[in-house]
Coordinates of C-alpha atoms in Angstrom, one line a residue:
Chain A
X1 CA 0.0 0.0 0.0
X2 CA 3.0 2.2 0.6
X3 CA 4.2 1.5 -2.5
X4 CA 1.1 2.1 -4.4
X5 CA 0.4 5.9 -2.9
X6 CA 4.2 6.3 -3.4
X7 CA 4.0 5.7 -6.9
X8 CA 0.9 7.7 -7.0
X9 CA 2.8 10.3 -5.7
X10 CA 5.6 10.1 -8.3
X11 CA 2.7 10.1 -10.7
X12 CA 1.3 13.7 -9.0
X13 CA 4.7 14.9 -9.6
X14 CA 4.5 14.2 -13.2
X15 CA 1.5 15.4 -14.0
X16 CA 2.1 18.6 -12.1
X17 CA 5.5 19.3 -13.3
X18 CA 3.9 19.6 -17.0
X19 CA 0.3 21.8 -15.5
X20 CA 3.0 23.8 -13.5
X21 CA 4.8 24.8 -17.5
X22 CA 1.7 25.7 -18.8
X23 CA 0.3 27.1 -16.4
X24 CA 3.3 29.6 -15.6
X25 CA 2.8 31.1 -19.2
X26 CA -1.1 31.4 -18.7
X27 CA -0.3 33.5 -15.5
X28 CA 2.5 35.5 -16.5
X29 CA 0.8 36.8 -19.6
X30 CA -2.6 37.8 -17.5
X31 CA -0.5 39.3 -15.2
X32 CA 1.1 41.5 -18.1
X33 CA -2.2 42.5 -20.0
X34 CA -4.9 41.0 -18.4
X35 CA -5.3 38.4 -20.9
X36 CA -7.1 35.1 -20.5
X37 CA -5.3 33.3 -23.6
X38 CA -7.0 30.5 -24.4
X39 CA -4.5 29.6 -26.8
X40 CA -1.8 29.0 -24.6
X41 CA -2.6 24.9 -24.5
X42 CA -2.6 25.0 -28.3
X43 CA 1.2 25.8 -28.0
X44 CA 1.6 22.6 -26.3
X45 CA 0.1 20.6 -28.8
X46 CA 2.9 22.7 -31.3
X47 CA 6.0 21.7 -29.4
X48 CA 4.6 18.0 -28.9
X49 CA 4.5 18.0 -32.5
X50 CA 8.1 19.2 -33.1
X51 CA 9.5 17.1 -31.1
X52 CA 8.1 13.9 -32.6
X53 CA 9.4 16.0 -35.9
X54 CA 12.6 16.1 -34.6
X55 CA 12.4 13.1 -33.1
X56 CA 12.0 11.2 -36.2
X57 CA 14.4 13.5 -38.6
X58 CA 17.4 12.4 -37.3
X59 CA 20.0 11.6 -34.2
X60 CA 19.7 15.2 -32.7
X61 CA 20.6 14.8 -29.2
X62 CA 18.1 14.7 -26.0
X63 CA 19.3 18.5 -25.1
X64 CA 19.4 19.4 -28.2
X65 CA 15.5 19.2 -29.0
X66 CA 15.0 20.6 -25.3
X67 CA 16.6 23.4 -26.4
X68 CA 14.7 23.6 -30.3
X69 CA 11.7 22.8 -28.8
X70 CA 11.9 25.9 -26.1
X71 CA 12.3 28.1 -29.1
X72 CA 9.7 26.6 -31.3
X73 CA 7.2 27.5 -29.0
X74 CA 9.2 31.3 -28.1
X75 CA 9.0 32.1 -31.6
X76 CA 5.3 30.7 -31.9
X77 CA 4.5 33.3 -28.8
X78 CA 6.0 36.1 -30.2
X79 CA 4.5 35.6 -33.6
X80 CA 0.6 35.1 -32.0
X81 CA 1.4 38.4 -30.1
X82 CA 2.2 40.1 -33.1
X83 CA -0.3 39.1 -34.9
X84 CA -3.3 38.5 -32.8
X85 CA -3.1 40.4 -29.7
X86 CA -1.0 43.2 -30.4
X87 CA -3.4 45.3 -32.7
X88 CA -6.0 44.3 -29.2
X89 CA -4.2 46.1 -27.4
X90 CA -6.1 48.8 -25.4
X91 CA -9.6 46.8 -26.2
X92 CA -11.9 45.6 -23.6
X93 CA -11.0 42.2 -21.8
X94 CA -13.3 40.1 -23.6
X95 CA -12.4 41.3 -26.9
X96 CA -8.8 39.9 -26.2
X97 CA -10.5 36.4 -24.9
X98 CA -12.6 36.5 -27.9
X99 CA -9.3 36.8 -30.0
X100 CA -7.5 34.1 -27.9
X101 CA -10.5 31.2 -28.8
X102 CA -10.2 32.4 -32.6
X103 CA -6.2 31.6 -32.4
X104 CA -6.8 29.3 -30.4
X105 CA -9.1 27.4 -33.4
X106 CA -6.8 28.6 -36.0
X107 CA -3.8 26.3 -34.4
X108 CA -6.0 23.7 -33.8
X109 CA -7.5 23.8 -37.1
X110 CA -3.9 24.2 -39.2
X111 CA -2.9 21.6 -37.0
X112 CA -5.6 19.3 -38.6
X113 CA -5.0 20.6 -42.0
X114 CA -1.3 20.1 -41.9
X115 CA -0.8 16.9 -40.2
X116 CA -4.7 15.7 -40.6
X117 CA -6.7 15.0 -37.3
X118 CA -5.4 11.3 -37.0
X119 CA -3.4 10.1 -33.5
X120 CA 0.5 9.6 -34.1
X121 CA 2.4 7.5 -32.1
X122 CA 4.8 9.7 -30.2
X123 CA 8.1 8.2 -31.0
X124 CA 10.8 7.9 -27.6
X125 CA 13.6 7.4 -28.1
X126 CA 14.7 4.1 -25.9
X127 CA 17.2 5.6 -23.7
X128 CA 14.6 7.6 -22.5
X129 CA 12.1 4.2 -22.1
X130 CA 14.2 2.6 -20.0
X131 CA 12.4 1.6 -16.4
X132 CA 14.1 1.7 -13.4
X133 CA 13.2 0.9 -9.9
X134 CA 13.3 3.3 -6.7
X135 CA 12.1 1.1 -4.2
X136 CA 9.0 0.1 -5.0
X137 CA 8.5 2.9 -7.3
X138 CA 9.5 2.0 -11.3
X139 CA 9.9 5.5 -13.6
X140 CA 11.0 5.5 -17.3
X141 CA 14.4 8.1 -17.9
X142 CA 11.7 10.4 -19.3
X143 CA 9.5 10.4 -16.2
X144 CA 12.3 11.8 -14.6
X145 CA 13.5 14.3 -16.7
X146 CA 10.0 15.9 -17.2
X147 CA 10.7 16.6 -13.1
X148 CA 14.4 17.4 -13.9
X149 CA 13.3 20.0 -16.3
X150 CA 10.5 21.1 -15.2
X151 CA 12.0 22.4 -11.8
X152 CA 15.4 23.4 -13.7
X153 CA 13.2 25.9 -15.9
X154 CA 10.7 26.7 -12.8
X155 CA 14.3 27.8 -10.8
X156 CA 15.8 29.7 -13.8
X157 CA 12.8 31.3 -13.9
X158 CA 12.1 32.5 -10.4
X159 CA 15.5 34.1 -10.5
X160 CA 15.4 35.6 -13.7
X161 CA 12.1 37.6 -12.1
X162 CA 13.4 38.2 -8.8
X163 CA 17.0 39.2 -9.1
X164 CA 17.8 40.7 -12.7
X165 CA 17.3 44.4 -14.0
X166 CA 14.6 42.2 -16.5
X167 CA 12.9 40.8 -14.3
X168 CA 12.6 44.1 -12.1
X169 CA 11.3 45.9 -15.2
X170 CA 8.7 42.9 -15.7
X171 CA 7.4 42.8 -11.8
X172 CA 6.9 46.3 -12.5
X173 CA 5.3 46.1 -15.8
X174 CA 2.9 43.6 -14.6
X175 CA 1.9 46.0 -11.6
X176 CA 1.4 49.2 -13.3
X177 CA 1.6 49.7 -17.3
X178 CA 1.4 53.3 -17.3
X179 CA 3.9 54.0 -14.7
X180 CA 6.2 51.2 -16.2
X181 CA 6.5 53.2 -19.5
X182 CA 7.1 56.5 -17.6
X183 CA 10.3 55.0 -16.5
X184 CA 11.3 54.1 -19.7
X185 CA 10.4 50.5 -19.8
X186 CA 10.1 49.1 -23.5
X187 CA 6.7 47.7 -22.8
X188 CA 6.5 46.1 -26.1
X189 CA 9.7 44.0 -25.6
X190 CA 8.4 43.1 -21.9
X191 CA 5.0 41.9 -23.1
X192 CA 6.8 40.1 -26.0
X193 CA 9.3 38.3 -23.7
X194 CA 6.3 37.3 -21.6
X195 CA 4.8 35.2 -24.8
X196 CA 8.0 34.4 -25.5
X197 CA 8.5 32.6 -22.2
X198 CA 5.3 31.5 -21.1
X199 CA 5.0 29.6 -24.9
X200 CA 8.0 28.6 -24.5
X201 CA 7.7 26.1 -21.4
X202 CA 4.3 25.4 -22.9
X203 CA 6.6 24.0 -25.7
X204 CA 8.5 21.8 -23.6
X205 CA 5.5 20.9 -21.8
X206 CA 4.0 19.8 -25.3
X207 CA 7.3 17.5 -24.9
X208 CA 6.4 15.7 -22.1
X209 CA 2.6 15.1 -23.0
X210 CA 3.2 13.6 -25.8
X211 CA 6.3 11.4 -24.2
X212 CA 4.0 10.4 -21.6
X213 CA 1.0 9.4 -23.3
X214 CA 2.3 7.9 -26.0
X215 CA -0.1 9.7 -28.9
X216 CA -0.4 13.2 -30.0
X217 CA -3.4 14.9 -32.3
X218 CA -3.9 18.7 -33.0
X219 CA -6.6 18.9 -30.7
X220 CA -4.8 17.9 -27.9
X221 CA -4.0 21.0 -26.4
X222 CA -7.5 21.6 -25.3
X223 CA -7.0 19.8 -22.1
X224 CA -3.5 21.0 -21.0
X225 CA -4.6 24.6 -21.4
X226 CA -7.9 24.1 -19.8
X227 CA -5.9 22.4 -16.8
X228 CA -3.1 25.0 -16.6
X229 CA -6.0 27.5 -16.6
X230 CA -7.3 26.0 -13.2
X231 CA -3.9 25.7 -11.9
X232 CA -3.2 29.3 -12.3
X233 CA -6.3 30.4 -11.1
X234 CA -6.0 28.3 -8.0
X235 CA -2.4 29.3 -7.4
X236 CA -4.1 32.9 -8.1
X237 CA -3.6 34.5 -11.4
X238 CA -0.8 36.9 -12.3
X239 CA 1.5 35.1 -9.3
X240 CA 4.3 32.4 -10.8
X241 CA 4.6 30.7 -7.6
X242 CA 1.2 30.6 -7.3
X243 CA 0.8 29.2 -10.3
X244 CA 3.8 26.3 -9.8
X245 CA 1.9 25.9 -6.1
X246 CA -1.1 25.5 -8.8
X247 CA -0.2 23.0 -11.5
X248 CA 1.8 20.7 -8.5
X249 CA -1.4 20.4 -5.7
X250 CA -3.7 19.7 -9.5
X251 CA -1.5 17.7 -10.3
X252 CA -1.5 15.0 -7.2
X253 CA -5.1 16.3 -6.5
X254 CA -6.0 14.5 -9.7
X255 CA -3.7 11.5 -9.4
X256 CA -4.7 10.6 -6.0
X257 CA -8.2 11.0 -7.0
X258 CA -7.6 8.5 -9.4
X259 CA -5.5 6.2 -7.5
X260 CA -7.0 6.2 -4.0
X261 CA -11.0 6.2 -5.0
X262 CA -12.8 3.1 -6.5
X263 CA -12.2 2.3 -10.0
X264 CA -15.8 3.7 -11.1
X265 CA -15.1 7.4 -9.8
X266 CA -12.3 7.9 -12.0
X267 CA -13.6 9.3 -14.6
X268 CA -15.3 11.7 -12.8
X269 CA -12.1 13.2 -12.0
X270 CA -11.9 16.3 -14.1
X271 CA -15.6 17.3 -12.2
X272 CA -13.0 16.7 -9.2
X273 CA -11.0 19.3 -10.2
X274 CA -13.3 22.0 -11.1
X275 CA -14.9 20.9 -7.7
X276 CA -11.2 21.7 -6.0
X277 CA -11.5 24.8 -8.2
X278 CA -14.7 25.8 -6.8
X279 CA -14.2 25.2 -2.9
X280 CA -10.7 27.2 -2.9
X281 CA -12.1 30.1 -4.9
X282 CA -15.1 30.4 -2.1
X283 CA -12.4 31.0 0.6
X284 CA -10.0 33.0 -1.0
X285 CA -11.1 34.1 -4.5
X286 CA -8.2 35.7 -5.8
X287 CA -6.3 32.4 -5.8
X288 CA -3.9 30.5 -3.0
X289 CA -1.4 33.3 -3.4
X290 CA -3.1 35.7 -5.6
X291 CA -2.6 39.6 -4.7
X292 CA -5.8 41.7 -3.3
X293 CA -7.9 42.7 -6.8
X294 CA -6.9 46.0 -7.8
X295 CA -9.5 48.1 -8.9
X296 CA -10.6 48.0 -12.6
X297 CA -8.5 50.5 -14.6
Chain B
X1 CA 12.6 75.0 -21.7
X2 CA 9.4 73.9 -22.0
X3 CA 7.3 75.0 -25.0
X4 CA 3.4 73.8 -25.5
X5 CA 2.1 75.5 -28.1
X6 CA -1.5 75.7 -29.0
X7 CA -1.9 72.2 -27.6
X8 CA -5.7 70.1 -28.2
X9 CA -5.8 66.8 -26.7
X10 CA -8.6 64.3 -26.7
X11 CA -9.1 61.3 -23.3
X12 CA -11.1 59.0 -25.3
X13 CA -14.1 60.9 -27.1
X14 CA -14.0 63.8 -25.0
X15 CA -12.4 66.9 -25.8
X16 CA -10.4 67.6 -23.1
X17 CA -7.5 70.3 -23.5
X18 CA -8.8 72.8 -26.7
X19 CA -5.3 75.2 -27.1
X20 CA -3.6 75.2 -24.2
X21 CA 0.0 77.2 -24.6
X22 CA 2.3 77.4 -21.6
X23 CA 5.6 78.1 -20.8
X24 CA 8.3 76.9 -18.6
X25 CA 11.7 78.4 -18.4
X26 CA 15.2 76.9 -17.2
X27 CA 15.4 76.2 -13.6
X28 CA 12.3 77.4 -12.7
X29 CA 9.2 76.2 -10.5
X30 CA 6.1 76.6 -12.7
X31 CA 2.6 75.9 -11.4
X32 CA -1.0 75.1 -13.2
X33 CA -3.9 75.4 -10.8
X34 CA -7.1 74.8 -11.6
X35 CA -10.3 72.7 -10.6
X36 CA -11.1 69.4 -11.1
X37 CA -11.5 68.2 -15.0
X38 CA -9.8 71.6 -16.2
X39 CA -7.1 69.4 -18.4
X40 CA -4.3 69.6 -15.8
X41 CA -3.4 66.3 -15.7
X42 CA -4.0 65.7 -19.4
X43 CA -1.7 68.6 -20.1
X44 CA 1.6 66.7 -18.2
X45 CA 0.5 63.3 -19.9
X46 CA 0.9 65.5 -23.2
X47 CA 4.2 66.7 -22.1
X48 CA 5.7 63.0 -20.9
X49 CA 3.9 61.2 -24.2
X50 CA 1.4 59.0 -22.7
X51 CA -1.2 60.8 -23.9
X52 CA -1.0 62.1 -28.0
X53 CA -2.3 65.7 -28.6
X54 CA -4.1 66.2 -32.1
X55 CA -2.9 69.5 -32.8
X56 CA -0.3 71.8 -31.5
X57 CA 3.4 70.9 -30.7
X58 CA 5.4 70.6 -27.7
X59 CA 9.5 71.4 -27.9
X60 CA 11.7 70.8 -25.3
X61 CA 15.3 72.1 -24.7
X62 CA 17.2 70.1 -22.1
X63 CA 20.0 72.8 -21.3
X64 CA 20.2 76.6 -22.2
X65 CA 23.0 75.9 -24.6
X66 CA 21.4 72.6 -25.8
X67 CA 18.9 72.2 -29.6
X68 CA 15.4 72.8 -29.2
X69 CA 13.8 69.2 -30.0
X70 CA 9.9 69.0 -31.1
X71 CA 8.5 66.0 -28.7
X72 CA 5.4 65.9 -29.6
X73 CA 5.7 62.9 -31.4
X74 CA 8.4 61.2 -29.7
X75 CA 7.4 57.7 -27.4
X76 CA 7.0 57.7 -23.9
X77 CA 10.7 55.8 -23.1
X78 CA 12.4 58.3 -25.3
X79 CA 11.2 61.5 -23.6
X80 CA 11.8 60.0 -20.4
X81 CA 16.0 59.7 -21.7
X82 CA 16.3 63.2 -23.2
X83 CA 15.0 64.7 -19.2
X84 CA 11.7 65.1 -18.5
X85 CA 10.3 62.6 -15.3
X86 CA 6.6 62.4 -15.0
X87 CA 5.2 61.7 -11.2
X88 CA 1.8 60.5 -12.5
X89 CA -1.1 61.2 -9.4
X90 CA -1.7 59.5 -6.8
X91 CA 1.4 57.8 -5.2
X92 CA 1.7 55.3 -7.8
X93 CA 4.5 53.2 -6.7
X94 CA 5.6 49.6 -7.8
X95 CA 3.7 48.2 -4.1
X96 CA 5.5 44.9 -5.5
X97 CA 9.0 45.8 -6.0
X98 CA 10.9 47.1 -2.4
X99 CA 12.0 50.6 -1.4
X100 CA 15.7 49.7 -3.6
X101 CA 14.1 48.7 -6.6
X102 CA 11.8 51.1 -6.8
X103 CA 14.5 53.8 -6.7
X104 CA 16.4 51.7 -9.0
X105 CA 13.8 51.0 -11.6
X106 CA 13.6 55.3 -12.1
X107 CA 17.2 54.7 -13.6
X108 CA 16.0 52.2 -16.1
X109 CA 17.1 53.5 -19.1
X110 CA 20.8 55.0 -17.6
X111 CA 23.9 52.8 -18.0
X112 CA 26.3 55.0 -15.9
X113 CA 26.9 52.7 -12.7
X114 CA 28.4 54.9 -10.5
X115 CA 26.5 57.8 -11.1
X116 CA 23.8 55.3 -10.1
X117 CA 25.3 54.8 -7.0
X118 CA 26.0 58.5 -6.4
X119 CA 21.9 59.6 -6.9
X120 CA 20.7 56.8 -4.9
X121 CA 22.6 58.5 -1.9
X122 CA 21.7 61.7 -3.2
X123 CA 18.2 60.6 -3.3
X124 CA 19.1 59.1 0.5
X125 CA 20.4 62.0 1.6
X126 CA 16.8 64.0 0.7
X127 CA 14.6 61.6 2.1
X128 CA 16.4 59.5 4.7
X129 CA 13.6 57.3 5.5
X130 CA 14.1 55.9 1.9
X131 CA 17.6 54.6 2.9
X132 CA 16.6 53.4 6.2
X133 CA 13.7 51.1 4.7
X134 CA 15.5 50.5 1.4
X135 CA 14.4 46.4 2.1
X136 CA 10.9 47.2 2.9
X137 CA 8.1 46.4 0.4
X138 CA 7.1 49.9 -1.2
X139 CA 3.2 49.0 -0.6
X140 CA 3.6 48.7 3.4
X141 CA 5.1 52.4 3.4
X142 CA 3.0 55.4 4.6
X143 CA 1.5 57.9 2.4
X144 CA 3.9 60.6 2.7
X145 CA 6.8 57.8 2.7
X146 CA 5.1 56.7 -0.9
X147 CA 5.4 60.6 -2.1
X148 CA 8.8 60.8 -1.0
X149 CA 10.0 57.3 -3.0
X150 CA 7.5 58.6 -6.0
X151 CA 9.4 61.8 -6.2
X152 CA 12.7 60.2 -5.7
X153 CA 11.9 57.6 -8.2
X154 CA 12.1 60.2 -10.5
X155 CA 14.7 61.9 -9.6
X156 CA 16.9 58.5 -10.7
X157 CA 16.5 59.1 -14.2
X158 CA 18.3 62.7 -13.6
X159 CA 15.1 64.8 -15.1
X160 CA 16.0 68.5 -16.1
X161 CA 12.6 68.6 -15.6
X162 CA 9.9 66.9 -13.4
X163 CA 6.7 67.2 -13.9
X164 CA 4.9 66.5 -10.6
X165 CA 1.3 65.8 -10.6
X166 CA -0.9 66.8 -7.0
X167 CA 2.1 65.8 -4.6
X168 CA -0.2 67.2 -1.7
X169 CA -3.6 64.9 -3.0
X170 CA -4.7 63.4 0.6
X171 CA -1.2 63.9 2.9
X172 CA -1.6 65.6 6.1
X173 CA -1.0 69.1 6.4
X174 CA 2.6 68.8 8.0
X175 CA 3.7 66.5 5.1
X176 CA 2.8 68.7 2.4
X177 CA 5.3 71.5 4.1
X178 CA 7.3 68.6 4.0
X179 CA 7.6 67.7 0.5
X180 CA 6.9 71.2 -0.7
X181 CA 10.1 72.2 0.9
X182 CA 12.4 69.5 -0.5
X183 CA 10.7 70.8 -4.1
X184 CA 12.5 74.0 -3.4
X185 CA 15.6 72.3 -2.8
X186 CA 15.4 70.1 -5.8
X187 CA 14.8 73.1 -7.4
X188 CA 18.0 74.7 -5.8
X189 CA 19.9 72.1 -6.9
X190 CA 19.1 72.5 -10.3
X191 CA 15.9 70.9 -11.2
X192 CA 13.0 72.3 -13.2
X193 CA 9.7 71.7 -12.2
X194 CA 6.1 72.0 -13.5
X195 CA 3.8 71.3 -10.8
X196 CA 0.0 70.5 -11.1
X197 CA -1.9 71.2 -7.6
X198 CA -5.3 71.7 -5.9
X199 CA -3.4 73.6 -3.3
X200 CA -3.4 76.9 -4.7
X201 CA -2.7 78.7 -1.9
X202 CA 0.8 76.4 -1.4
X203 CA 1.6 75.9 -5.1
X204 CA 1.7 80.0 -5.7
X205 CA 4.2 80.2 -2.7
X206 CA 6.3 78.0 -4.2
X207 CA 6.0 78.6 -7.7
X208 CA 7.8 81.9 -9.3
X209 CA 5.0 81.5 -12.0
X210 CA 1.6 79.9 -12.7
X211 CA -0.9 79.3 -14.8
X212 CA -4.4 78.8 -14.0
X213 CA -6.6 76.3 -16.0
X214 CA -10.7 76.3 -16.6
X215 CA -12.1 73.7 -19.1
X216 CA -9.6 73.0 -21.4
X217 CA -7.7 76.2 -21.7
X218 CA -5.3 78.9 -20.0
X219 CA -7.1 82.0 -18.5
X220 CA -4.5 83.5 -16.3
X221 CA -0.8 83.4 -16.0
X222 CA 1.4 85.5 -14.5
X223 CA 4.0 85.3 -11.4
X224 CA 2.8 83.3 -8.3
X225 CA 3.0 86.6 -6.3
X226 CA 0.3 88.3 -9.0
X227 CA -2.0 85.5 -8.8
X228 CA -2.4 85.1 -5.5
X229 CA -3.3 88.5 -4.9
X230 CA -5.4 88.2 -8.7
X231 CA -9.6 89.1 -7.1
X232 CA -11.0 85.8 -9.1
X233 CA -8.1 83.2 -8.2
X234 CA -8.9 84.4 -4.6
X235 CA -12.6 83.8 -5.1
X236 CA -11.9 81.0 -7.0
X237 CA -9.4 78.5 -5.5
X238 CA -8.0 80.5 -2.3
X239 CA -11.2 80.2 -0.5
X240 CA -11.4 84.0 -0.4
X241 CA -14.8 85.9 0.0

């Protein structure tokens, strides 16, 4: 029994290492503009499907396609801002929602186009299939590196916004526009970097879907984004910690759920977590570690 | 120094400054009183480039001995780096960022180090309490304490001109003497400063000259001395009878 919740516990780790990804990007570009972007899961479904690209062109190393993939989905971020929610800028909230479930179709819908609508088999490499035991625990190489990563990036991240001149100017960006571009802050290039990171661990977290399930379609980003959305909200929306504290508690939320109920509940378990959602939001609605509302601007 | 010339300016769809022209000259403390809605605050957003004006033209000299530059046009970031700071109302500090970064965050756009260095104890030396809670969250600081790291704030980026908007909104009585009197010593130290305020009576003590604002335009101007004693400003906004 030890061993079971254990491994059920390894399991929540997994799970909420990849919400954590996504959801960091969903809260760091509502903390920016106020944007609910409900494309940000179709970005996962993008780097999912370069990896297996590059997976399958050639013998490019493990790094190596960590690193591409990172940028696939930076450059993908940067070119939906440009596009799509630059020229919103300045327009009511729901106008930039509305534009984030048009993109968000769009990706899904060139994804089809492109690749058709059909599952592929997510190629793994094998040195990255290989089981080992911990105990009673057994992980693949890949388990573990979606962990390794994930907190590697989560880290970099926190002290990239906490101790750099960057990461100063985005803190104070994300509190106060207006005041940010009286000091002289480039808001542009801090909005831009924003996409640019948060799409970019959604990339990476497109990685690890499709290496831990095994199959990847365009539509598939529907769920990571609507996840990471619940995470972030949870976590409190605009906060990166909050939104790691997010993705992790969904993450083992939903795996122990899973694990610990009868097998008949399971698939009740995304009504779980919009249950979870639901409780924490009556006792503190802006979120686990969300800041006091600020009045509308 | 300052030039704004014939100046229109819409907030939305509403018409809000219709040809206002002022004047500000090197080293000088100007004022522009006025009630509530009159365009003051518009007019410095103008100045600093957050807000566009349709019609007119603003031109800015940095030094006496320096090219006249037309800013109407130029972005926000830019005018900042050429020397005008803009303290927008209403204590608007970064609550997030500490008392340090705050300070720090006004020098965003300079690349001088230890000049840097130098202004942040300059800035120390003005308003001590700064320095002494330099780890301190800027949102748990007092009112006046938020005034005082607004105006220094602004004084990072080494303005030749700050434009200070209602420094005195909703501070005590004894901090407004306060802050009024280290604007006359940043003045004396070489500073030019435009300053919007509700407190006529305290802005036309300071101020060598003033303008007085009424729906969108100038209607008076002269030296603070002459408007104070002007029979409508002391109806008006000196509470005389």
């Amino acid at each position: 029994m030890v061993g079971y919740i254990a491994q059920q516990l390894v399991n929540g780790l997994i799970l909420g290492s990849m919400y954590a990804l996504v959801a960091i990007g969903f809260t760091m570009i509502y903390g920016i503009i106020r944007l609910i972007n409900f494309a940000h899961g179709d970005i996962v479904m993008i780097g999912a499907f370069v990896t297996l690209g590059l997976v399958i062109s050639g013998q490019i190393p493990f790094p190596v396609i960590i690193i591409l993939v990172i940028l696939a989905g930076a450059l993908m971020g940067i070119i939906i801002e440009r596009a799509a929610f630059r020229p919103m800028r300045g327009a009511p909230q729901v106008t930039g929602f509305i534009t984030s479930l048009a993109v968000s179709i769009l990706l899904q819908n060139l994804g089809i186009l492109l690749l058709t609508a059909q599952p592929r088999n997510f190629f793994c490499p094998d040195y990255l299939q290989t089981v080992f035991n911990l105990g009673s625990v057994s992980l693949r190489t890949i388990d573990l590196a979606i962990v390794v990563i994930a907190v590697v990036l989560m880290v970099f991240l926190v002290l990239l916004v906490r101790f750099t001149r960057l990461g100063m100017a985005m803190r104070a960006t994300a509190e106060n526009l207006k005041v940010a571009l009286l000091m002289g802050i480039n808001i542009n290039r801090i909005i831009m970097l924003a996409f640019a990171i948060g799409s970019g661990l959604a990339g990476v977290a497109g990685m690890m879907w499709g290496a831990r399930y095994g199959q990847i379609d365009p539509l598939l980003g529907f769920v990571p984004g609507l996840k990471a959305f619940v995470a972030a909200v949870i976590g409190g929306v605009g906060s990166i910690p909050g939104a790691m504290l997010g993705g992790y508690l969904l993450g083992f939320a939903e795996v122990l759920f899973v694990g610990l109920l009868p097998p008949i509940y399971s698939s009740y378990r995304d009504a779980f977590v919009f249950i979870i959602l639901i409780l924490i939001l009556l006792v503190l609605p802006t979120g686990l570690l969300g800041r006091k509302m600020e009045e509308g601007v | 120094m300052l030039e704004v010339r014939d100046s229109h300016a819409y907030i939305g769809q509403t018409y809000v400054l219709k040809g206002v022209s002022l004047e500000v000259r090197h080293r000088e403390i100007v004022a522009l009183i006025g009630a509530n809605g009159a365009g003051k605050t518009t007019t410095l957003s103008t100045i600093s480039g957050l807000t566009r004006s349709r019609r007119g033209k603003i031109l800015f000299r940095p030094d006496p001995d320096a090219t006249q530059r037309d800013i109407t046009r130029v972005p926000a970031e830019e005018i900042v780096s050429m020397g005008i700071s803009h303290c927008p109302e209403g204590r608007q500090v970064f609550s997030d960022l500490n008392v340090w970064e705050n300070l720090l965050i006004g020098a965003y756009l300079r690349k001088d180090k230890q000049a840097i260095q130098s202004d942040l104890q300059w800035v120390c030396e003005l308003f001590p309490i700064l320095g002494d809670r330099r780890r301190q969250s800027a949102g748990s600081l007092s009112g006046g304490e938020q005034m005082m790291l607004v105006i220094g704030r602004a004084l990072m980026s080494r303005p030749r001109l700050l434009l200070l908007d209602e420094p005195s909104l909703g501070l005590a009585p004894i901090l407004v003497e306060v802050i009024f009197e280290m604007l006359e010593q940043i003045n004396a130290q070489g500073t030019t400063i435009l300053l919007v305020e509700q407190n006529a009576r305290m802005a036309l003590e300071l101020a060598q000259r003033a303008y007085v604002m009424e729906t969108g335009r100038v209607t008076l101007s002269g030296t603070g001395r002459e408007l104070a004693e002007n029979e409508e400003v002391r109806k008006a906004y000196l509470g005389a009878t």
